Amino acid sequence: MGSPLLDIEHLSVTFRTDRGEVRAVDDVSLHVNEGETLAVVGESGSGKSVTALSILGLIGDNGSITNGRILFDGADLTRLGKADLRAIRGDRIAMIFQEPMSSLNPVLTIGKQVAEPMWLHRDMTWDDAYQRAGELLARVSIPDAAQRLNDYPHHFSGGMRQRVMIAMALACEPQLIIADEPTTALDVTVQAQILSLLKNLTRELNSSLILITHDLGVVARYADRVAVMYGGRVIETTTARNLYANPRHPYTEGLIASVPSLDGNPGEPLMTIAGQPPDLANLPPGCAFAPRCRYAQERCLEAQPSLEAVSEGHLRACFGYDHV
Amino acid sequence: MQAFIIRRLLALIPTLIFTSIIVFASIRLIPGDVIDLMLSQNDIATGNDRARIEQALGFDQPIYIQYFKWLWSALQGDLGRSLWQNTPVTEQLAETLPITFELGLLALIVALTVAIPIGIYSAMRQDTAGDYIARSFSLLMLAIPSFWLGTLVMVFPSVWWRWAPPLEYTPFLEDPIKNLGHMIVPAILLGLSLSAVTMRMTRTMMLEVMRQDYIRTARAKGLGEILVVVRHALRNGLIPVVTLIGLQAPLLIGGAVILEQIFVVPGMGLLLLDAVFQRDYPVVTGVFLVVGVGILVINLLVDLTYGFLDPKVRQQ
Ligand SMILES: Nc1ncnc2c1ncn2[C@@H]1O[C@H](COP(=O)(O)OP(=O)(O)O)[C@@H](O)[C@H]1O
Ligand SMILES: [Mg+2]
C-alpha cells in the first residue's frame, strides 16, 4: 500500500479563552488509508471535534494550529492558502456535523443546500445541480425525494435531516468524509440506520471515513481502525478488532468495560471510570489520565508517556504498564 | 397568501376605530377651543355669536353624537371640512400625503442603504478600527435629535459658504430633479436618525448568525466568506431587522413632521402642525387617521416581508 490518504503528524491546537490558553489538541498523530474507516473515540471534551475541524481549517478565530502537519494526498493542509483550502472543502473532503437540527440553514430549501457544493465545485448549472440533488436525496432513502427538494429543514425530523447532511456530504463524491458524532443527537432506533447508510455509501464511493464517536459499540461494527483520544492526545491506536481483544491502555480498558455487553449479567452494574476528564486549561504535568488510573505510579504523575508501538500497527501512550 | 392579507386587513378595522375614538376625543381635550380662537379674531363678540357658531359647526351636540356622525361620514369617505378653509379634509390629505410619503420613502431608502451595509461590515470586522468608527457614528446619530441637525444644516453652510439648502417645494411630477434637490436634505437627516438603531441591530444579528452551526456547514462546503454572508447569513440576520424597521414607523412619521416644518415641505406634518395650532379638529382627526392607517399598513408590509424571509412563518 502507498502512503495514507490523510496523515496528521504531531498536530497541536490551542484556543485563547478567558481562562487562558487551552490546548485542545496536543501532539496528535493519525492516519487514514484510502477506502478505510477510522473511528476516533473518546469522552466529550477530549479534542475529537477540534482535530476534525483542523483538517478543514475551521477551528475559528480564537484557535490556532501551533504545531504539526496535516498531509492530504501529499499536500499540507495547514499551509494551503485560503482559496486552495476552500477548493478542497466540500469537494474532496466533506464533513457531517453532530447537530442535525442546527446544521442546516433554516431559510434555504433542502434542494438549494444539497445542490450548492456541486454548483460551487462542479461548475454545474443550478438546474443540473438540483436534479442531482434529487437523486442524492433518493440515495439516502428520503421518501419522495424529488418532491422534497423545495421543503425547508423544519419539515424534516432529526434523522431525515442527518440523511440530508449525508446527501450534501456525498454530493461531490469526496475522497474523505468526516462524520463528527453523526448520530449522538438522534433516537437510538435511528442511529443504526444512519450509520449503516453512511457506511454503505462511503464503501460504494470507495471514500475514506473518519467516524467520530464516544460510543465504543459503534467502533466494533463500522470501523477498520480506531484512535482513542484522552485529554487532547491519542492514547491508543490499533485495528478495531484488536482494540477489543487486546486493549493496552488502562483508559481503553475502562471504556471497554463500560460498554454494556449482551452476554453480561443483566443485573450487574456497568463499570464506569471514576473521576473527571481533565481540565485542558490546567493539565497535570504527567499523563493526563494518571489521576484516574488505578495502575498509576509516581512516574506517571511526573512525565508524559509518548505513543509507542506495542506490536505491528498497535500504538499506545503508557509507561510499561502491562496487566495481561 | 391572499387569505392571509385579507384577514390581516380585516383585523385592522377594530384598531382603526379605536384609534379614531382616541384621536377624536384627545384633540378636543387640549385647552382653548376653536370657537374661542375664531371669536378672538373678531372684534365684537357676544355670547350670542358663540352659540350660533357652535350650532353651525354641530358642537352643541353631545360628543358621542358628534363622533358617530363623523364616523358615519368617514365610512362613506367624507372626513368633513376644514373649520377655517372650508375645504374638504380628504382633499387636503390627498394633496399632502404623497409629499410626506415621498419624504418617508426617501428617508427609509437612505436609512437602509446606510445601516445594512455598515452593520454587516461592522460585524465582519468586529473590534477593528472600522467597527469602532461605525459604532461611534451610530451612537452619535442616536444621540443627536434630527431637528437639531436640521437647524445646523440650515445655519452653518449659509454662514460659512453662503449656501443654504433649497426651501422651495416643487412637485415631483413637475421637475423631479428640483424636487429631489429639496427633499434630499431632510430625507438624509431623517434617514440617518433611523439608521442608528437599524445599524446596531444589523451588526448584533450578523454576529449572532455567524456563530450558528449552519454557517460552519456553509464554510465546510467550501463557500467563500462573501457567499457565506450573502447566501447563508444575511437572510437569517435580517429577519429581526425588518421587525425593527416596522417598530420605527412612528418615529419615521414623527420625524417627518418636524423636518417638514424646518425645510418647509408642504406635507402632512406641516398640515397637522397648522391644524393643531388652529384647533382645526376635522383636519387633525383626518391626519391622525391617515397616520394610523399608515403605521398599520407598514406593519402589515413588515409581516409580509417576514413571511418572505422566514419560511416557517410563511407556512403558518
Ligand atoms: N472554539 C473554542 N474556543 C475555546 N475552546 C474550545 C473551542 N473549541 C473547543 N475548545 C476546547 O477544546 C476542548 C475539546 O473540544 P472538542 O474537540 O469539541 O471535544 P470533543 O469533540 O472530543 O467532545 C473542549 O473541552 C474545549 O475546552
Ligand atoms: Mg465533539
XYZ file of C-alpha atoms and ligand atoms in Angstrom:
668
model
C 0.000 0.000 0.000
C 1.151 3.546 -0.771
C 1.085 6.489 1.582
C -2.136 7.162 3.512
C -4.800 9.489 2.107
C -4.702 11.633 5.224
C -1.750 11.813 7.526
C -1.874 14.022 10.605
C 1.528 14.446 12.196
C 2.101 15.917 15.664
C -0.870 18.267 15.467
C -1.322 20.738 18.313
C -4.174 23.234 18.527
C -4.634 25.892 21.176
C -7.513 28.251 21.875
C -7.261 31.631 23.524
C -10.032 31.834 26.097
C -10.941 33.914 29.130
C -9.297 31.233 31.222
C -6.046 31.441 29.318
C -4.617 29.150 26.692
C -6.456 25.888 26.223
C -4.516 23.176 24.461
C -7.427 21.265 22.935
C -5.279 19.019 20.764
C -1.792 18.041 21.823
C 0.692 16.269 19.579
C -1.915 14.168 17.791
C -0.823 11.836 15.000
C -3.369 9.901 12.965
C -3.620 8.476 9.512
C -6.442 7.241 7.321
C -5.829 4.968 4.338
C -7.796 5.036 1.138
C -11.223 3.418 1.496
C -10.708 2.863 5.201
C -12.922 3.797 8.152
C -11.063 5.236 11.114
C -13.024 5.677 14.316
C -11.927 8.395 16.728
C -13.223 7.590 20.195
C -13.128 9.498 23.436
C -15.188 11.206 26.090
C -16.671 14.574 25.344
C -14.005 17.270 25.553
C -11.155 15.002 24.502
C -10.405 17.014 21.362
C -12.143 14.919 18.697
C -14.100 17.759 17.067
C -11.175 20.152 17.171
C -8.982 17.569 15.439
C -11.645 17.134 12.754
C -12.213 20.870 12.282
C -8.449 21.447 11.977
C -8.390 19.229 8.903
C -10.749 21.643 7.122
C -9.213 24.741 8.695
C -12.449 25.548 10.507
C -11.302 25.945 14.090
C -12.329 29.591 14.260
C -10.618 32.875 15.017
C -9.629 32.172 18.605
C -7.919 28.884 17.790
C -4.624 28.248 16.062
C -2.614 25.283 14.922
C 0.628 25.688 16.821
C 2.419 22.649 15.532
C 2.216 19.752 13.147
C 1.207 18.916 9.604
C -1.947 17.599 8.011
C -0.997 15.847 4.803
C -3.877 15.156 2.447
C -2.935 13.428 -0.750
C 0.559 14.775 -0.266
C -0.358 18.457 0.356
C -0.045 20.036 3.806
C -3.499 21.477 4.542
C -2.138 23.680 7.330
C -0.027 25.554 4.778
C -2.561 25.892 1.988
C -3.867 29.325 1.048
C -7.484 30.134 1.812
C -8.663 29.670 -1.756
C -6.896 26.326 -2.140
C -8.374 25.088 1.113
C -11.854 26.198 0.046
C -11.458 24.283 -3.179
C -10.901 21.114 -1.127
C -13.717 21.687 1.368
C -16.967 20.121 0.279
C -15.323 18.703 -2.821
C -12.555 16.316 -1.789
C -13.187 16.392 1.956
C -16.726 16.707 3.295
C -17.956 16.925 6.852
C -21.127 15.842 8.627
C -21.835 17.519 11.936
C -23.290 16.373 15.190
C -26.268 18.711 15.399
C -28.772 17.883 12.648
C -31.268 20.424 13.998
C -28.988 23.429 13.625
C -26.526 22.442 10.915
C -28.914 23.143 8.050
C -29.829 26.702 7.112
C -33.464 27.303 8.177
C -34.254 29.760 5.364
C -32.917 27.811 2.382
C -34.632 24.850 0.755
C -33.073 21.426 1.119
C -32.598 21.311 -2.650
C -30.537 24.503 -2.650
C -28.391 23.319 0.211
C -27.700 19.896 -1.272
C -27.107 21.323 -4.745
C -24.763 24.058 -3.528
C -21.481 22.081 -3.360
C -21.998 20.795 -6.911
C -22.821 24.254 -8.203
C -19.712 25.531 -6.454
C -17.157 22.849 -7.246
C -18.506 21.110 -10.324
C -19.414 24.112 -12.476
C -22.904 22.657 -12.778
C -25.833 24.887 -13.597
C -28.385 25.222 -10.821
C -30.832 23.096 -12.779
C -28.388 20.222 -13.180
C -27.249 20.503 -9.578
C -30.889 20.449 -8.450
C -31.568 17.353 -10.467
C -28.526 15.657 -8.972
C -29.648 16.774 -5.505
C -32.933 14.929 -6.070
C -31.032 11.781 -6.977
C -28.824 12.142 -3.918
C -31.819 12.507 -1.619
C -33.242 9.337 -3.110
C -29.935 7.628 -2.498
C -30.035 8.452 1.207
C -33.541 6.920 1.262
C -35.599 10.054 1.703
C -39.114 9.158 0.505
C -40.488 11.215 -2.432
C -37.050 12.755 -2.806
C -37.750 14.864 -5.889
C -40.800 16.472 -4.283
C -38.956 17.294 -1.106
C -36.317 19.452 -2.768
C -38.433 22.538 -2.163
C -39.042 21.777 1.507
C -37.271 23.560 4.326
C -35.287 21.908 7.131
C -38.097 22.376 9.643
C -40.206 19.931 7.628
C -37.738 17.139 8.400
C -37.136 15.057 11.518
C -33.669 14.858 13.059
C -32.900 11.560 11.364
C -34.103 12.853 7.986
C -32.013 15.994 8.366
C -28.964 13.886 9.035
C -29.745 11.987 5.830
C -29.828 15.352 4.071
C -26.441 16.187 5.590
C -25.104 12.883 4.279
C -26.501 13.611 0.811
C -24.827 17.019 0.928
C -21.513 15.498 2.017
C -21.627 12.914 -0.777
C -22.577 15.470 -3.439
C -19.107 15.829 -4.914
C -18.060 12.246 -4.157
C -15.317 13.274 -1.737
C -12.251 11.162 -1.083
C -12.655 11.716 2.645
C -15.779 12.123 4.755
C -15.536 13.268 8.334
C -18.590 12.439 10.409
C -18.487 14.119 13.815
C -20.771 12.123 16.113
C -23.418 11.997 13.375
C -25.924 10.051 15.474
C -25.342 11.334 19.002
C -28.338 13.671 18.827
C -30.660 11.038 17.345
C -33.004 8.364 18.658
C -31.345 5.041 19.324
C -33.577 3.359 16.754
C -32.483 5.785 14.040
C -28.793 5.695 14.934
C -28.077 2.287 13.409
C -29.934 3.162 10.190
C -27.954 6.341 9.700
C -24.610 4.712 10.427
C -25.304 1.774 8.085
C -26.356 4.198 5.366
C -23.197 6.248 5.824
C -21.015 3.165 5.848
C -22.615 1.671 2.736
C -22.456 4.862 0.733
C -18.822 5.559 1.598
C -17.993 1.997 0.619
C -19.743 2.440 -2.745
C -17.685 5.557 -3.451
C -14.542 3.941 -2.065
C -14.176 7.032 0.117
C -12.374 7.081 3.426
C -14.363 7.832 6.540
C -13.376 9.345 9.839
C -16.136 8.388 12.223
C -16.009 10.333 15.449
C -17.950 8.803 18.306
C -17.970 8.403 22.037
C -19.633 5.024 21.663
C -17.273 2.062 21.539
C -20.170 -0.120 20.390
C -20.199 1.820 17.127
C -16.487 1.219 16.610
C -16.779 -2.555 16.515
C -19.486 -2.510 13.873
C -18.351 0.173 11.498
C -14.630 0.892 11.825
C -11.493 -0.716 10.459
C -9.121 1.050 12.799
C -9.520 3.126 15.949
C -7.759 6.004 17.637
C -8.669 6.555 21.278
C -8.315 10.147 22.474
C -7.980 11.446 26.005
C -7.237 14.977 27.158
C -6.394 16.163 23.644
C -3.984 13.287 22.916
C -4.223 9.983 21.119
C -3.507 7.414 23.791
C -4.022 4.213 21.846
C -4.487 3.245 18.229
C -4.893 -0.132 16.548
C -7.352 -2.109 14.455
C -10.935 -2.139 15.681
C -10.828 -5.877 16.233
C -7.589 -5.780 18.162
C -8.775 -2.967 20.412
C -11.423 -5.185 21.956
C -9.322 -8.297 22.072
C -6.194 -6.676 23.316
C -6.542 -3.181 24.824
C -3.189 -1.929 26.055
C -4.108 1.320 27.768
C -5.957 1.459 31.100
C -8.328 4.106 29.742
C -9.292 1.931 26.775
C -9.726 -0.983 29.107
C -12.058 1.132 31.232
C -14.028 2.227 28.186
C -14.499 -1.348 27.015
C -15.599 -2.428 30.464
C -18.219 0.318 30.485
C -19.869 -0.823 27.245
C -22.994 -2.849 28.008
C -22.448 -6.357 26.696
C -25.086 -8.791 25.566
C -23.689 -11.768 27.453
C -23.142 -9.879 30.723
C -25.400 -10.327 33.722
C -28.391 -8.013 33.288
C -28.344 -7.144 36.981
C -24.625 -6.459 37.074
C -23.791 -2.750 37.308
C -21.773 -1.329 34.421
C -18.205 -0.390 35.084
C -17.548 3.286 34.832
C -14.266 5.120 35.010
C -14.164 7.020 38.283
C -13.183 10.683 38.322
C -13.490 13.607 35.946
C -11.987 14.212 32.493
C -9.028 16.588 32.731
C -9.296 20.366 32.571
C -7.477 21.272 29.366
C -6.664 24.756 30.607
C -4.900 23.224 33.583
C -3.347 19.917 32.600
C -1.196 17.961 35.039
C 2.482 17.660 34.117
C 2.372 13.893 33.718
C -0.045 11.555 31.967
C -3.451 13.240 31.722
C -5.171 10.028 32.713
C -2.944 9.348 35.742
C -5.303 10.942 38.330
C -7.998 8.437 37.329
C -5.758 5.470 36.594
C -5.734 2.589 39.022
C -2.306 1.494 37.862
C -0.732 4.934 38.142
C 2.774 5.075 39.554
C 4.880 8.005 40.617
C 6.448 8.266 37.201
C 3.029 8.692 35.546
C 2.414 11.877 37.534
C 5.740 13.397 36.523
C 6.288 12.686 32.841
C 4.120 12.295 29.815
C 4.282 8.916 28.090
C 4.636 9.095 24.314
C 2.852 6.973 21.745
C 4.910 3.841 21.180
C 4.355 0.614 19.304
C 3.496 -2.441 21.343
C 3.112 -4.544 18.218
C 2.776 -4.014 14.471
C 0.195 -1.224 13.960
C -0.709 -1.070 17.648
C 0.462 2.050 19.498
C -0.252 3.269 22.985
C 0.906 6.023 25.290
C 1.516 4.404 28.674
C 4.625 3.636 30.763
C 5.477 -0.031 30.812
C 2.167 -0.912 32.332
C 1.062 -4.421 31.407
C -1.800 -6.030 33.163
C -2.450 -9.009 30.922
C -51.221 34.272 0.939
C -54.171 36.305 -0.295
C -56.323 34.953 2.503
C -53.607 35.999 4.918
C -53.566 39.569 3.621
C -57.354 39.840 3.673
C -57.507 38.501 7.214
C -54.874 40.986 8.285
C -56.721 43.875 6.637
C -59.973 42.948 8.359
C -58.155 42.819 11.665
C -57.148 46.440 11.101
C -60.735 47.715 11.345
C -61.215 47.488 15.119
C -57.782 49.011 15.653
C -58.666 51.910 13.397
C -61.980 52.553 15.137
C -60.254 52.535 18.474
C -57.582 54.925 17.192
C -60.194 57.270 15.802
C -62.016 57.467 19.149
C -58.803 58.353 20.927
C -57.858 60.983 18.366
C -61.372 62.401 18.216
C -61.525 62.818 21.954
C -57.976 63.933 22.667
C -57.858 66.832 20.233
C -60.969 68.202 21.928
C -59.306 67.903 25.286
C -56.477 70.337 24.613
C -57.310 73.621 26.318
C -58.577 76.518 24.215
C -61.186 75.525 21.704
C -61.642 76.588 18.146
C -64.583 78.869 18.812
C -62.578 80.955 21.272
C -59.947 81.271 18.577
C -62.470 82.294 15.961
C -64.115 84.808 18.254
C -60.825 86.314 19.312
C -60.206 87.271 15.714
C -63.462 89.201 15.545
C -63.698 92.498 17.343
C -67.205 92.307 18.638
C -68.227 89.051 20.095
C -71.225 88.265 22.184
C -72.457 85.100 23.901
C -74.969 85.011 21.123
C -72.302 84.613 18.455
C -70.758 81.722 20.318
C -73.993 79.769 20.445
C -74.585 80.440 16.789
C -71.192 79.184 15.696
C -71.447 76.159 17.948
C -74.709 75.271 16.373
C -73.436 75.826 12.852
C -70.485 73.525 13.452
C -72.536 70.945 15.309
C -70.558 71.407 18.551
C -73.717 71.866 20.592
C -74.439 68.181 20.360
C -73.036 65.610 22.829
C -69.560 64.466 21.848
C -70.584 60.846 21.170
C -73.230 62.041 18.714
C -70.567 64.139 17.025
C -68.324 61.105 16.892
C -70.912 58.832 15.342
C -71.793 61.443 12.783
C -68.129 61.783 11.923
C -67.671 58.008 11.784
C -70.721 57.617 9.545
C -69.412 60.132 7.038
C -65.865 58.776 7.370
C -67.124 55.344 6.372
C -68.513 56.969 3.262
C -65.186 58.576 2.529
C -66.047 62.029 3.855
C -63.795 63.337 6.620
C -65.540 66.682 6.934
C -64.298 70.125 6.042
C -61.590 72.311 7.484
C -63.124 74.708 10.018
C -61.053 77.581 8.671
C -60.528 76.999 4.966
C -63.766 75.122 4.471
C -62.010 72.777 2.011
C -62.737 69.044 2.338
C -60.230 67.335 4.609
C -59.841 64.494 2.127
C -58.716 67.000 -0.469
C -56.070 68.434 1.852
C -54.880 64.938 2.684
C -54.728 63.929 -0.962
C -52.522 66.927 -1.569
C -50.133 66.463 1.338
C -49.949 62.681 1.835
C -47.911 61.929 -1.320
C -45.359 64.539 -0.255
C -44.888 63.039 3.189
C -44.889 59.577 1.682
C -42.076 60.612 -0.631
C -40.074 62.042 2.259
C -40.605 58.903 4.342
C -39.696 56.587 1.497
C -36.543 58.532 0.675
C -35.591 58.505 4.352
C -36.157 54.759 4.579
C -34.010 54.186 1.494
C -31.262 56.328 2.989
C -31.569 54.531 6.333
C -31.336 51.055 4.820
C -28.530 51.809 2.397
C -26.521 53.282 5.253
C -27.450 50.899 8.050
C -27.356 47.460 6.474
C -24.001 47.547 4.654
C -22.289 49.316 7.557
C -23.905 46.956 10.058
C -22.643 43.953 8.105
C -19.200 45.489 7.704
C -19.088 46.251 11.413
C -19.944 42.667 12.289
C -17.459 41.152 9.830
C -14.689 43.390 11.163
C -15.687 43.118 14.786
C -13.472 45.135 17.134
C -11.369 46.683 14.392
C -10.982 50.444 13.925
C -13.647 50.397 11.208
C -16.105 48.746 13.572
C -15.429 51.350 16.269
C -15.891 54.219 13.850
C -19.159 52.748 12.577
C -20.455 52.167 16.079
C -19.500 55.644 17.290
C -21.207 57.136 14.273
C -24.362 55.220 15.066
C -24.277 56.351 18.693
C -23.872 59.919 17.525
C -26.855 59.621 15.188
C -28.876 58.156 18.019
C -27.945 60.950 20.395
C -28.428 63.928 18.095
C -32.083 64.855 17.528
C -32.855 65.435 13.867
C -34.366 68.878 14.485
C -31.007 69.977 15.905
C -29.109 68.545 12.945
C -31.688 70.150 10.661
C -31.118 73.533 12.239
C -27.346 73.151 11.943
C -27.665 72.258 8.284
C -29.775 75.351 7.757
C -27.460 77.713 9.608
C -23.815 76.770 9.195
C -23.480 76.293 5.453
C -25.060 79.675 4.930
C -22.682 81.304 7.417
C -19.598 79.550 6.063
C -20.237 79.237 2.372
C -23.273 81.385 1.814
C -25.123 78.279 0.739
C -28.394 77.082 2.207
C -30.416 74.030 1.323
C -33.239 74.944 -1.065
C -36.525 75.545 0.660
C -38.770 75.848 -2.317
C -41.080 72.933 -2.930
C -41.554 71.707 -6.493
C -43.918 68.815 -7.191
C -42.061 65.669 -8.249
C -44.027 65.329 -11.459
C -43.254 68.878 -12.447
C -39.491 68.728 -12.041
C -38.110 65.571 -10.413
C -34.559 66.916 -10.106
C -35.610 70.105 -8.409
C -37.997 68.175 -6.206
C -35.296 65.739 -5.090
C -32.861 68.595 -4.572
C -35.250 69.987 -1.995
C -36.349 66.722 -0.392
C -32.982 65.022 -0.187
C -31.601 67.049 2.728
C -34.489 66.348 5.157
C -34.596 62.758 3.842
C -30.914 62.237 4.636
C -31.305 63.719 8.108
C -34.342 61.583 8.841
C -32.722 58.521 7.310
C -29.559 58.927 9.360
C -31.503 59.152 12.590
C -33.368 55.973 11.664
C -30.211 54.202 10.573
C -28.608 54.331 14.020
C -30.674 51.618 15.675
C -31.013 49.592 12.468
C -27.263 49.518 12.050
C -26.653 48.310 15.592
C -29.334 45.683 15.207
C -27.864 44.501 11.889
C -24.425 44.223 13.482
C -25.691 42.322 16.510
C -27.769 39.948 14.422
C -24.983 39.258 11.947
C -22.587 38.484 14.796
C -25.178 36.154 16.252
C -25.901 34.443 12.949
C -22.238 33.992 12.034
C -21.830 31.847 15.141
C -24.553 29.419 14.084
C -23.861 25.830 13.103
C -25.262 26.250 9.599
C -22.632 28.892 8.876
C -19.965 26.341 9.767
C -21.736 23.910 7.416
C -21.654 26.519 4.642
C -17.932 27.045 5.185
C -17.342 23.290 5.232
C -18.902 23.148 1.761
C -16.153 25.409 0.515
C -18.105 28.656 0.153
C -16.079 31.860 0.371
C -16.827 34.485 3.019
C -18.856 36.683 0.685
C -21.129 33.839 -0.369
C -21.421 32.686 3.230
C -22.615 36.147 4.246
C -24.840 36.836 1.260
C -26.442 33.426 0.798
C -26.451 31.990 4.285
C -26.197 34.715 6.900
C -27.950 37.783 5.552
C -31.495 36.494 5.317
C -31.371 34.998 8.772
C -29.844 38.146 10.188
C -32.334 40.484 8.526
C -35.469 38.837 9.931
C -35.313 40.728 13.239
C -34.047 43.864 11.496
C -37.231 44.011 9.421
C -39.339 43.891 12.574
C -37.304 46.723 13.981
C -37.941 48.828 10.900
C -41.686 48.277 11.427
C -41.370 49.402 15.013
C -39.630 52.543 13.843
C -42.552 53.592 11.635
C -43.995 56.025 14.210
C -40.526 57.503 14.656
C -40.262 57.972 10.924
C -43.590 59.798 10.771
C -42.868 61.860 13.868
C -39.501 62.867 12.438
C -41.098 63.786 9.134
C -43.479 66.211 10.879
C -40.576 68.094 12.426
C -38.338 68.121 9.368
C -41.183 69.269 7.137
C -41.511 72.243 9.409
C -37.807 73.095 9.225
C -37.403 72.564 5.488
C -40.814 73.947 4.512
C -42.010 70.756 2.885
C -45.776 71.144 2.403
C -46.599 67.636 3.599
C -48.929 66.206 6.204
C -46.633 67.284 9.006
C -46.986 70.916 8.137
C -50.725 70.468 7.670
C -51.004 68.811 11.069
C -48.997 71.432 12.867
C -51.081 74.276 11.497
C -54.287 72.395 12.234
C -53.285 71.729 15.833
C -52.449 75.386 16.436
C -55.755 76.439 14.939
C -57.688 73.649 16.675
C -58.955 72.562 13.277
C -60.491 69.359 14.644
C -61.537 67.632 11.407
C -58.113 68.161 9.857
C -56.268 66.887 12.933
C -58.505 63.846 13.144
C -58.079 63.214 9.430
C -54.291 63.393 9.588
C -54.144 61.058 12.553
C -56.430 58.617 10.846
C -54.110 58.537 7.855
C -51.052 58.199 10.107
C -52.760 55.344 11.934
C -53.593 53.565 8.699
C -50.044 54.235 7.524
C -48.481 52.637 10.585
C -50.782 49.648 10.348
C -50.019 49.194 6.666
C -46.285 49.407 7.345
C -46.668 46.695 9.943
C -48.618 44.583 7.500
C -45.809 45.005 4.983
C -43.327 44.025 7.676
C -45.274 40.849 8.359
C -45.345 40.048 4.661
C -41.595 40.625 4.338
C -41.140 38.448 7.390
C -43.062 35.690 5.679
C -40.879 36.096 2.632
C -37.672 35.867 4.681
C -38.718 33.143 7.108
C -40.265 30.017 5.592
C -41.578 28.921 8.996
C -43.795 31.999 9.201
C -44.906 31.685 5.584
C -46.364 28.259 6.052
C -48.398 29.009 9.137
N -13.935 27.488 19.921
C -13.354 27.099 21.076
N -12.934 28.022 21.947
C -12.339 27.648 23.104
N -12.140 26.396 23.473
C -12.554 25.424 22.649
C -13.184 25.719 21.401
N -13.496 24.568 20.786
C -13.071 23.588 21.611
N -12.495 24.099 22.722
C -11.901 23.337 23.813
O -11.387 22.168 23.293
C -11.815 21.054 24.066
C -12.053 19.883 23.174
O -13.200 20.144 22.416
P -13.805 19.163 21.348
O -12.777 18.838 20.328
O -15.036 19.801 20.879
O -14.136 17.866 22.195
P -14.937 16.584 21.720
O -15.348 16.778 20.311
O -13.986 15.456 21.900
O -16.093 16.466 22.643
C -13.049 21.491 24.792
O -13.053 20.971 26.076
C -12.921 22.977 24.855
O -12.408 23.359 26.101
Mg -17.361 16.995 19.639
